[in-house]
CSV table of C-alpha atoms and ligand atoms in Angstrom, one decimal:
chain,number,residue,atom,x,y,z
A,1,UNK,CA,-11.6,2.4,-15.3
A,2,UNK,CA,-10.2,3.7,-12.0
A,3,UNK,CA,-8.0,1.5,-9.8
A,4,UNK,CA,-10.9,0.5,-7.5
A,5,UNK,CA,-13.1,-0.7,-10.4
A,6,UNK,CA,-10.1,-2.4,-11.9
A,7,UNK,CA,-9.3,-4.3,-8.7
A,8,UNK,CA,-12.9,-5.3,-8.1
A,9,UNK,CA,-13.1,-6.7,-11.7
A,10,UNK,CA,-9.9,-8.7,-11.2
A,11,UNK,CA,-11.0,-10.4,-8.0
A,12,UNK,CA,-14.0,-11.8,-9.8
A,13,UNK,CA,-11.5,-14.2,-11.4
A,14,UNK,CA,-10.8,-17.3,-9.3
A,15,UNK,CA,-7.1,-17.9,-9.9
A,16,UNK,CA,-6.1,-20.2,-7.0
A,17,UNK,CA,-3.0,-22.2,-7.7
A,18,UNK,CA,-2.7,-25.9,-6.8
A,19,UNK,CA,0.6,-27.4,-5.6
A,20,UNK,CA,-0.7,-31.0,-6.2
A,21,UNK,CA,-1.0,-30.4,-9.9
A,22,UNK,CA,2.4,-30.7,-11.7
A,23,UNK,CA,1.1,-29.0,-14.9
A,24,UNK,CA,2.0,-25.3,-15.7
A,25,UNK,CA,-0.1,-23.4,-14.9
A,26,UNK,CA,-1.3,-25.6,-12.1
A,27,UNK,CA,-4.9,-24.5,-12.7
A,28,UNK,CA,-6.3,-23.6,-16.1
A,29,UNK,CA,-8.5,-20.9,-14.6
A,30,UNK,CA,-5.3,-18.8,-14.3
A,31,UNK,CA,-5.2,-18.8,-18.1
A,32,UNK,CA,-8.7,-17.2,-18.2
A,33,UNK,CA,-7.4,-14.3,-16.2
A,34,UNK,CA,-4.1,-14.1,-18.2
A,35,UNK,CA,-6.2,-13.8,-21.3
A,36,UNK,CA,-8.3,-11.1,-19.8
A,37,UNK,CA,-5.2,-9.1,-18.8
A,38,UNK,CA,-3.7,-9.5,-22.3
A,39,UNK,CA,-6.9,-8.1,-23.8
A,40,UNK,CA,-7.0,-5.2,-21.3
A,41,UNK,CA,-3.4,-4.2,-21.9
A,42,UNK,CA,-4.0,-4.2,-25.7
A,43,UNK,CA,-7.2,-2.2,-25.2
A,44,UNK,CA,-5.4,0.5,-23.3
A,45,UNK,CA,-2.8,0.7,-26.0
A,46,UNK,CA,0.0,-1.5,-25.0
A,47,UNK,CA,0.3,-3.1,-28.4
A,48,UNK,CA,3.2,-5.4,-27.7
A,49,UNK,CA,1.4,-7.7,-25.4
A,50,UNK,CA,1.3,-11.5,-25.5
A,51,UNK,CA,0.7,-14.5,-23.3
A,52,UNK,CA,2.3,-17.9,-23.7
A,53,UNK,CA,1.0,-21.4,-23.1
A,54,UNK,CA,2.0,-21.4,-19.5
A,55,UNK,CA,-0.1,-18.3,-18.8
A,56,UNK,CA,2.8,-15.8,-18.5
A,57,UNK,CA,1.8,-12.4,-19.8
A,58,UNK,CA,4.6,-10.2,-21.3
A,59,UNK,CA,4.0,-6.6,-22.4
A,60,UNK,CA,6.2,-3.8,-23.4
A,61,UNK,CA,5.6,0.0,-23.3
A,62,UNK,CA,8.2,1.8,-25.5
A,63,UNK,CA,10.6,4.2,-23.7
A,64,UNK,CA,9.7,7.9,-23.9
A,65,UNK,CA,11.4,10.0,-26.5
A,66,UNK,CA,15.2,10.4,-26.2
A,67,UNK,CA,15.6,7.8,-23.5
A,68,UNK,CA,19.0,6.2,-23.3
A,69,UNK,CA,18.6,4.1,-20.2
A,70,UNK,CA,18.0,0.4,-20.0
A,71,UNK,CA,14.5,-1.2,-19.7
A,72,UNK,CA,12.8,-1.6,-16.3
A,73,UNK,CA,10.5,-4.6,-15.5
A,74,UNK,CA,7.4,-4.5,-13.3
A,75,UNK,CA,6.2,-7.9,-12.1
A,76,UNK,CA,3.1,-9.2,-10.2
A,77,UNK,CA,1.6,-12.6,-9.9
A,78,UNK,CA,-1.9,-13.7,-11.0
A,79,UNK,CA,-2.6,-16.7,-8.7
A,80,UNK,CA,-4.0,-16.6,-5.2
A,81,UNK,CA,-2.8,-18.8,-2.3
A,82,UNK,CA,-4.1,-22.4,-1.9
A,83,UNK,CA,-4.6,-21.7,1.8
A,84,UNK,CA,-8.1,-20.4,1.3
A,85,UNK,CA,-10.7,-20.3,-1.4
A,86,UNK,CA,-10.6,-17.5,-4.0
A,87,UNK,CA,-13.9,-18.4,-5.7
A,88,UNK,CA,-17.0,-16.3,-5.6
A,89,UNK,CA,-15.4,-13.5,-3.6
A,90,UNK,CA,-17.9,-11.0,-2.4
A,91,UNK,CA,-16.1,-7.8,-1.6
A,92,UNK,CA,-17.4,-4.9,0.4
A,93,UNK,CA,-16.1,-1.4,0.3
A,94,UNK,CA,-16.0,0.4,3.6
A,95,UNK,CA,-15.8,4.1,3.0
A,96,UNK,CA,-14.2,6.4,5.6
A,97,UNK,CA,-13.2,3.5,7.9
A,98,UNK,CA,-13.8,4.6,11.6
A,99,UNK,CA,-11.2,2.5,13.4
A,100,UNK,CA,-13.6,0.0,14.9
A,101,UNK,CA,-13.8,-3.8,14.5
A,102,UNK,CA,-15.0,-4.8,11.1
A,103,UNK,CA,-17.8,-7.3,11.0
A,104,UNK,CA,-17.1,-9.3,7.8
A,105,UNK,CA,-20.0,-11.7,8.2
A,106,UNK,CA,-22.8,-11.2,10.8
A,107,UNK,CA,-24.4,-14.6,10.3
A,108,UNK,CA,-21.2,-16.5,10.7
A,109,UNK,CA,-19.8,-14.1,13.3
A,110,UNK,CA,-16.6,-13.4,11.4
A,111,UNK,CA,-14.9,-10.2,12.6
A,112,UNK,CA,-11.6,-8.5,11.8
A,113,UNK,CA,-10.9,-7.2,15.2
A,114,UNK,CA,-8.6,-4.3,16.2
A,115,UNK,CA,-7.2,-6.3,19.0
A,116,UNK,CA,-6.0,-9.1,16.6
A,117,UNK,CA,-5.0,-6.7,13.8
A,118,UNK,CA,-3.8,-3.5,15.6
A,119,UNK,CA,-2.5,-2.1,12.3
A,120,UNK,CA,-6.1,-1.4,11.4
A,121,UNK,CA,-5.7,1.9,13.4
A,122,UNK,CA,-3.5,3.2,10.6
A,123,UNK,CA,-6.4,3.1,8.1
A,124,UNK,CA,-8.8,5.4,9.9
A,125,UNK,CA,-10.5,7.7,7.3
A,126,UNK,CA,-9.5,5.5,4.3
A,127,UNK,CA,-11.7,3.4,2.1
A,128,UNK,CA,-11.0,-0.3,2.6
A,129,UNK,CA,-12.0,-3.3,0.5
A,130,UNK,CA,-12.8,-6.3,2.7
A,131,UNK,CA,-14.2,-9.9,2.2
A,132,UNK,CA,-17.4,-11.4,3.5
A,133,UNK,CA,-15.3,-13.7,5.7
A,134,UNK,CA,-15.7,-16.8,3.6
A,135,UNK,CA,-12.8,-16.3,1.1
A,136,UNK,CA,-9.6,-14.5,0.8
A,137,UNK,CA,-9.7,-11.2,-1.1
A,138,UNK,CA,-6.9,-11.8,-3.6
A,139,UNK,CA,-5.3,-8.4,-3.2
A,140,UNK,CA,-2.1,-10.5,-3.0
A,141,UNK,CA,-1.4,-10.0,-5.7
A,142,UNK,CA,-4.2,-8.5,-7.8
A,143,UNK,CA,-3.6,-5.1,-6.1
A,144,UNK,CA,-0.1,-5.3,-7.7
A,145,UNK,CA,-1.6,-6.1,-11.1
A,146,UNK,CA,-4.1,-3.3,-10.8
A,147,UNK,CA,-1.3,-0.8,-9.9
A,148,UNK,CA,0.9,-1.8,-12.8
A,149,UNK,CA,-2.0,-1.6,-15.3
A,150,UNK,CA,-3.1,1.7,-14.0
A,151,UNK,CA,0.4,3.0,-14.4
A,152,UNK,CA,0.6,1.5,-17.9
A,153,UNK,CA,-2.7,3.3,-18.9
A,154,UNK,CA,-1.2,6.6,-17.5
A,155,UNK,CA,2.0,6.2,-19.4
A,156,UNK,CA,0.3,5.5,-22.7
A,157,UNK,CA,-2.0,8.5,-22.4
A,158,UNK,CA,0.8,10.8,-21.1
A,159,UNK,CA,3.7,10.3,-23.5
A,160,UNK,CA,5.5,13.4,-22.1
A,161,UNK,CA,6.0,11.5,-18.8
A,162,UNK,CA,9.7,10.4,-19.0
A,163,UNK,CA,10.4,6.7,-18.5
A,164,UNK,CA,12.6,3.9,-19.9
A,165,UNK,CA,11.0,1.0,-21.8
A,166,UNK,CA,8.7,-0.7,-19.3
A,167,UNK,CA,8.6,-4.5,-19.4
A,168,UNK,CA,5.5,-5.9,-17.7
A,169,UNK,CA,5.3,-9.5,-16.5
A,170,UNK,CA,2.4,-11.3,-14.9
A,171,UNK,CA,3.3,-14.8,-13.6
A,172,UNK,CA,1.1,-17.8,-12.6
A,173,UNK,CA,1.8,-20.1,-9.7
A,174,UNK,CA,3.9,-17.8,-7.5
A,175,UNK,CA,2.1,-18.9,-4.3
A,176,UNK,CA,3.2,-22.5,-4.9
A,177,UNK,CA,6.8,-21.5,-5.5
A,178,UNK,CA,6.7,-22.1,-9.3
A,179,UNK,CA,6.2,-18.5,-10.5
A,180,UNK,CA,9.6,-18.4,-12.3
A,181,UNK,CA,9.7,-22.0,-13.6
A,182,UNK,CA,8.9,-21.1,-17.2
A,183,UNK,CA,9.7,-17.4,-17.3
A,184,UNK,CA,11.5,-16.3,-20.5
A,185,UNK,CA,13.8,-13.4,-19.5
A,186,UNK,CA,14.9,-12.8,-23.1
A,187,UNK,CA,11.3,-12.2,-24.1
A,188,UNK,CA,10.9,-9.9,-21.1
A,189,UNK,CA,14.0,-8.0,-22.1
A,190,UNK,CA,15.0,-6.4,-18.8
A,191,UNK,CA,17.8,-7.0,-16.3
A,192,UNK,CA,16.4,-4.8,-13.5
A,193,UNK,CA,12.9,-4.4,-12.2
A,194,UNK,CA,10.6,-4.7,-9.2
A,195,UNK,CA,8.0,-7.2,-8.1
A,196,UNK,CA,4.9,-5.4,-6.7
A,197,UNK,CA,3.9,-8.0,-4.2
A,198,UNK,CA,4.6,-6.6,-0.7
A,199,UNK,CA,2.3,-5.4,2.0
A,200,UNK,CA,1.5,-2.1,3.7
A,201,UNK,CA,2.1,1.2,1.9
A,202,UNK,CA,5.8,2.1,2.2
A,203,UNK,CA,7.1,-1.4,2.6
A,204,UNK,CA,10.2,-2.1,0.5
A,205,UNK,CA,12.4,-5.2,0.6
A,206,UNK,CA,15.7,-5.9,-1.1
A,207,UNK,CA,17.0,-8.6,1.2
A,208,UNK,CA,15.7,-12.1,1.9
A,209,UNK,CA,17.0,-15.2,3.6
A,210,UNK,CA,19.7,-17.5,2.3
A,211,UNK,CA,17.9,-20.8,2.6
A,212,UNK,CA,18.8,-24.5,2.8
A,213,UNK,CA,16.9,-27.6,3.6
A,214,UNK,CA,18.6,-30.2,5.8
A,215,UNK,CA,17.8,-33.9,6.0
A,216,UNK,CA,19.3,-35.8,8.8
A,217,UNK,CA,19.1,-39.6,8.9
A,218,UNK,CA,20.2,-41.6,11.9
A,219,UNK,CA,20.9,-45.3,11.6
A,220,UNK,CA,20.5,-47.3,14.8
A,221,UNK,CA,20.3,-51.0,15.7
A,222,UNK,CA,17.2,-52.5,17.2
A,223,UNK,CA,17.1,-55.3,19.6
A,224,UNK,CA,14.7,-56.9,22.2
A,225,UNK,CA,14.7,-54.4,25.0
A,226,UNK,CA,15.0,-57.1,27.6
A,227,UNK,CA,18.1,-58.5,26.1
A,228,UNK,CA,19.8,-55.6,24.3
A,229,UNK,CA,22.6,-54.6,26.7
A,230,UNK,CA,25.5,-53.5,24.6
A,231,UNK,CA,23.6,-54.2,21.3
A,232,UNK,CA,20.8,-51.7,21.0
A,233,UNK,CA,21.6,-48.4,19.3
A,234,UNK,CA,18.5,-46.3,19.7
A,235,UNK,CA,18.4,-43.9,16.7
A,236,UNK,CA,15.8,-41.7,18.4
A,237,UNK,CA,18.0,-40.9,21.4
A,238,UNK,CA,20.8,-40.0,19.0
A,239,UNK,CA,18.4,-37.8,17.1
A,240,UNK,CA,17.6,-36.0,20.3
A,241,UNK,CA,21.3,-35.6,21.0
A,242,UNK,CA,21.9,-34.2,17.6
A,243,UNK,CA,19.2,-31.6,18.1
A,244,UNK,CA,20.6,-30.6,21.4
A,245,UNK,CA,23.9,-29.8,19.8
A,246,UNK,CA,22.2,-26.9,17.9
A,247,UNK,CA,21.9,-23.5,19.5
A,248,UNK,CA,18.7,-23.5,21.7
A,249,UNK,CA,17.5,-19.9,21.0
A,250,UNK,CA,18.2,-19.9,17.3
A,251,UNK,CA,14.7,-21.0,16.3
A,252,UNK,CA,11.9,-19.2,14.4
A,253,UNK,CA,10.0,-18.6,17.6
A,254,UNK,CA,13.0,-16.8,19.2
A,255,UNK,CA,14.3,-14.8,16.3
A,256,UNK,CA,13.3,-11.7,14.2
A,257,UNK,CA,14.6,-9.1,11.7
A,258,UNK,CA,18.0,-10.3,10.5
A,259,UNK,CA,18.4,-13.1,13.0
A,260,UNK,CA,18.8,-16.6,11.4
A,261,UNK,CA,17.6,-19.9,12.7
A,262,UNK,CA,17.4,-23.7,12.5
A,263,UNK,CA,13.8,-24.9,12.3
A,264,UNK,CA,13.1,-28.5,13.0
A,265,UNK,CA,10.0,-29.0,10.9
A,266,UNK,CA,9.7,-32.8,10.7
A,267,UNK,CA,10.8,-35.7,12.9
A,268,UNK,CA,9.9,-39.4,12.8
A,269,UNK,CA,11.7,-42.5,14.1
A,270,UNK,CA,11.9,-45.9,15.7
A,271,UNK,CA,14.9,-47.5,17.3
A,272,UNK,CA,16.4,-48.7,14.0
A,273,UNK,CA,16.1,-45.4,12.0
A,274,UNK,CA,15.1,-41.8,12.6
A,275,UNK,CA,14.9,-38.9,10.3
A,276,UNK,CA,14.6,-35.2,10.9
A,277,UNK,CA,14.2,-32.2,8.5
A,278,UNK,CA,15.4,-28.7,9.2
A,279,UNK,CA,15.0,-25.4,7.5
A,280,UNK,CA,18.2,-23.4,7.8
A,281,UNK,CA,17.8,-19.6,7.3
A,282,UNK,CA,20.1,-16.6,7.5
A,283,UNK,CA,20.3,-13.2,5.8
A,284,UNK,CA,24.1,-13.1,6.1
A,285,UNK,CA,25.9,-15.4,3.7
A,286,UNK,CA,28.9,-16.2,6.0
A,287,UNK,CA,26.7,-17.0,9.0
A,288,UNK,CA,24.5,-19.1,6.6
A,289,UNK,CA,27.7,-21.1,5.8
A,290,UNK,CA,28.6,-21.3,9.5
A,291,UNK,CA,25.2,-22.8,10.2
A,292,UNK,CA,25.8,-25.5,7.6
A,293,UNK,CA,29.2,-26.1,9.2
A,294,UNK,CA,27.6,-26.5,12.6
A,295,UNK,CA,25.2,-29.2,11.2
A,296,UNK,CA,28.2,-31.0,9.8
A,297,UNK,CA,30.2,-30.7,13.0
A,298,UNK,CA,27.4,-32.1,15.0
A,299,UNK,CA,27.1,-35.1,12.7
A,300,UNK,CA,30.9,-35.7,12.7
A,301,UNK,CA,30.9,-35.6,16.5
A,302,UNK,CA,28.1,-38.2,16.8
A,303,UNK,CA,29.7,-40.3,14.1
A,304,UNK,CA,32.9,-40.4,16.2
A,305,UNK,CA,30.9,-41.2,19.3
A,306,UNK,CA,28.6,-43.9,17.8
A,307,UNK,CA,30.5,-45.2,14.9
A,308,UNK,CA,30.9,-43.9,11.3
A,309,UNK,CA,27.8,-43.8,9.1
A,310,UNK,CA,25.5,-43.5,12.1
A,311,UNK,CA,24.4,-40.0,10.9
A,312,UNK,CA,23.9,-39.0,7.3
A,313,UNK,CA,23.1,-35.4,6.4
A,314,UNK,CA,22.0,-33.9,3.1
A,315,UNK,CA,22.0,-30.1,2.7
A,316,UNK,CA,20.1,-28.7,-0.3
A,317,UNK,CA,20.2,-25.0,-1.1
A,318,UNK,CA,16.8,-23.6,-1.9
A,319,UNK,CA,17.4,-19.9,-2.5
A,320,UNK,CA,19.8,-17.1,-1.7
A,321,UNK,CA,19.6,-13.6,-0.5
A,322,UNK,CA,18.9,-11.3,-3.5
A,323,UNK,CA,20.9,-8.5,-1.8
A,324,UNK,CA,24.1,-10.2,-2.9
A,325,UNK,CA,23.1,-9.4,-6.5
A,326,UNK,CA,21.2,-6.2,-5.9
A,327,UNK,CA,24.0,-4.4,-4.2
A,328,UNK,CA,25.7,-4.1,-7.6
A,329,UNK,CA,22.8,-1.7,-8.6
A,330,UNK,CA,22.3,0.7,-5.7
A,331,UNK,CA,20.0,2.8,-7.9
A,332,UNK,CA,17.4,0.0,-7.5
A,333,UNK,CA,17.3,0.8,-3.8
A,334,UNK,CA,17.9,4.5,-3.9
A,335,UNK,CA,15.3,5.3,-6.6
A,336,UNK,CA,12.6,3.3,-4.8
A,337,UNK,CA,13.3,5.2,-1.6
A,338,UNK,CA,13.3,8.6,-3.5
A,339,UNK,CA,10.1,7.7,-5.3
A,340,UNK,CA,8.3,7.1,-2.0
A,341,UNK,CA,9.7,10.3,-0.4
A,342,UNK,CA,8.5,12.3,-3.4
A,343,UNK,CA,5.1,10.9,-2.7
A,344,UNK,CA,5.3,11.9,1.0
A,345,UNK,CA,5.5,8.2,2.0
A,346,UNK,CA,8.1,7.1,4.7
A,347,UNK,CA,9.8,4.0,3.4
A,348,UNK,CA,9.6,0.9,5.7
A,349,UNK,CA,12.6,-1.2,4.7
A,350,UNK,CA,12.1,-4.8,5.8
A,351,UNK,CA,14.4,-7.7,5.3
A,352,UNK,CA,12.1,-10.5,4.0
A,353,UNK,CA,12.1,-13.6,6.4
A,354,UNK,CA,11.4,-15.9,3.5
A,355,UNK,CA,12.0,-16.0,-0.2
A,356,UNK,CA,10.3,-14.3,-3.1
A,357,UNK,CA,10.1,-14.8,-6.9
A,358,UNK,CA,12.3,-11.7,-7.0
A,359,UNK,CA,15.1,-13.6,-5.2
A,360,UNK,CA,15.0,-16.4,-7.8
A,361,UNK,CA,14.8,-13.8,-10.6
A,362,UNK,CA,17.8,-11.9,-9.2
A,363,UNK,CA,19.9,-15.0,-9.5
A,364,UNK,CA,18.5,-15.7,-13.0
A,365,UNK,CA,19.7,-12.3,-14.2
A,366,UNK,CA,16.8,-9.9,-13.4
A,367,UNK,CA,17.6,-7.9,-10.3
A,368,UNK,CA,14.3,-7.6,-8.6
A,369,UNK,CA,13.5,-6.0,-5.1
A,370,UNK,CA,9.9,-6.1,-3.9
A,371,UNK,CA,7.6,-3.1,-3.5
A,372,UNK,CA,4.4,-2.8,-1.5
A,373,UNK,CA,0.9,-3.3,-2.9
A,374,UNK,CA,-1.1,-1.8,0.0
A,375,UNK,CA,-2.7,-5.1,0.9
A,376,UNK,CA,-2.8,-6.6,4.4
A,377,UNK,CA,-3.4,-10.0,6.0
A,378,UNK,CA,-2.9,-12.0,2.8
A,379,UNK,CA,-3.8,-15.7,2.3
A,380,UNK,CA,-6.8,-15.5,4.6
A,381,UNK,CA,-10.3,-14.2,5.2
A,382,UNK,CA,-9.1,-11.1,7.0
A,383,UNK,CA,-7.3,-9.8,3.9
A,384,UNK,CA,-8.1,-6.2,2.9
A,385,UNK,CA,-6.7,-3.4,0.8
A,386,UNK,CA,-6.9,0.3,1.1
A,387,UNK,CA,-8.0,2.2,-2.0
A,388,UNK,CA,-5.9,5.2,-1.1
A,389,UNK,CA,-2.8,3.0,-0.6
A,390,UNK,CA,-3.3,1.6,-4.1
A,391,UNK,CA,-3.6,5.1,-5.6
A,392,UNK,CA,-0.5,6.2,-3.7
A,393,UNK,CA,1.4,3.2,-5.0
A,394,UNK,CA,0.6,4.2,-8.6
A,395,UNK,CA,1.9,7.6,-7.8
A,396,UNK,CA,5.1,6.0,-6.4
A,397,UNK,CA,5.5,4.0,-9.6
A,398,UNK,CA,5.1,7.1,-11.7
A,399,UNK,CA,7.9,8.8,-9.8
A,400,UNK,CA,10.0,5.6,-10.0
A,401,UNK,CA,9.9,5.2,-13.7
A,402,UNK,CA,11.0,8.8,-14.2
A,403,UNK,CA,13.9,8.3,-11.9
A,404,UNK,CA,15.1,5.5,-14.2
A,405,UNK,CA,14.9,7.9,-17.2
A,406,UNK,CA,18.2,9.0,-18.7
A,407,UNK,CA,18.2,11.0,-21.8
A,408,UNK,CA,17.7,14.3,-23.5
A,409,UNK,CA,14.0,14.8,-23.3
A,410,UNK,CA,13.7,15.5,-19.6
A,411,UNK,CA,11.2,18.3,-18.8
A,412,UNK,CA,9.8,18.6,-22.3
B,501,ZN,ZN1,2.0,-12.4,-3.3
């Protein structure tokens, strides 16, 4: 099966995850796909393949002859985002795309327009797989799975291609932030690897935010407004004062690249009590700590002004920048860049303005930057993938696994 057929087969499986279901996996339909992938891997000759009760698929391709280097993991996720349906996807292949608006659905007047998605211009002459406008496509991350399995098939049938042991992992529930909850890194058996879950061809990320969630509770005193002089302590006004002590321009809407922010994402209140929630984000660990200090200083200042225990804050760390861990293995960065250049692809190194499963894995002991899949506009009806990008990514992966080969069989 070529990569296009493989991808089109995978998106027939509805694997949407569900954040409201506490079970693992969150939807049993993910198990159906996991089982299919397990069978497919066995059929192409990856004998050591198994899935567990949570739907994680583990597979190992033995190292090529004479290899002395440590195993390399390749990881992708099986679920699709809860944002939009992934059931009954009816894909369409546009051959030799001409750079015009793409009418996804004439009846419903759903169009992927060049004005909204200017990056379409980069795909002129390529073959694109698009949706009919009523579902997402699921290239996030079934393109990643198709690329890994196509590589696996190549390695099995070309034993002369040098590579370390390849440890494949397909995870459920990534889109709802639970992709690493039940992962067994011992079973996987690698301490370095890549997630294949990025976007446009060439994209490569080894940095993400340091992230904390902040809860602010303000305790006031309510009183009859007509007779409250010297008594009323309006928690909502103190909440506004608290917010105004934070830097005005350090918000998501005013920042990009490696600029951090405070994001007020929830507020509610009455005179007696108000509460606010913030997302605190920064790539740089020391500025991340300074941001936490600023929150504490603002609370201290207002507690001095309005009486102690007026403001309570709770800071919970959610994830950290994987670069802090990955910098100990520069080959993970350098080999990825070389593998792309060998395939005549210019790397686009982007710091992720969010978190990834790779960030969690990096702190669990599996250093894990993120490589591109060739997919675009994930989580929605305008999602598409270029077939040539997927093919190129398989070529990049072939180069990459040889760069990790150390041993005495090179060139045989
Ligand atoms: Zn993804």
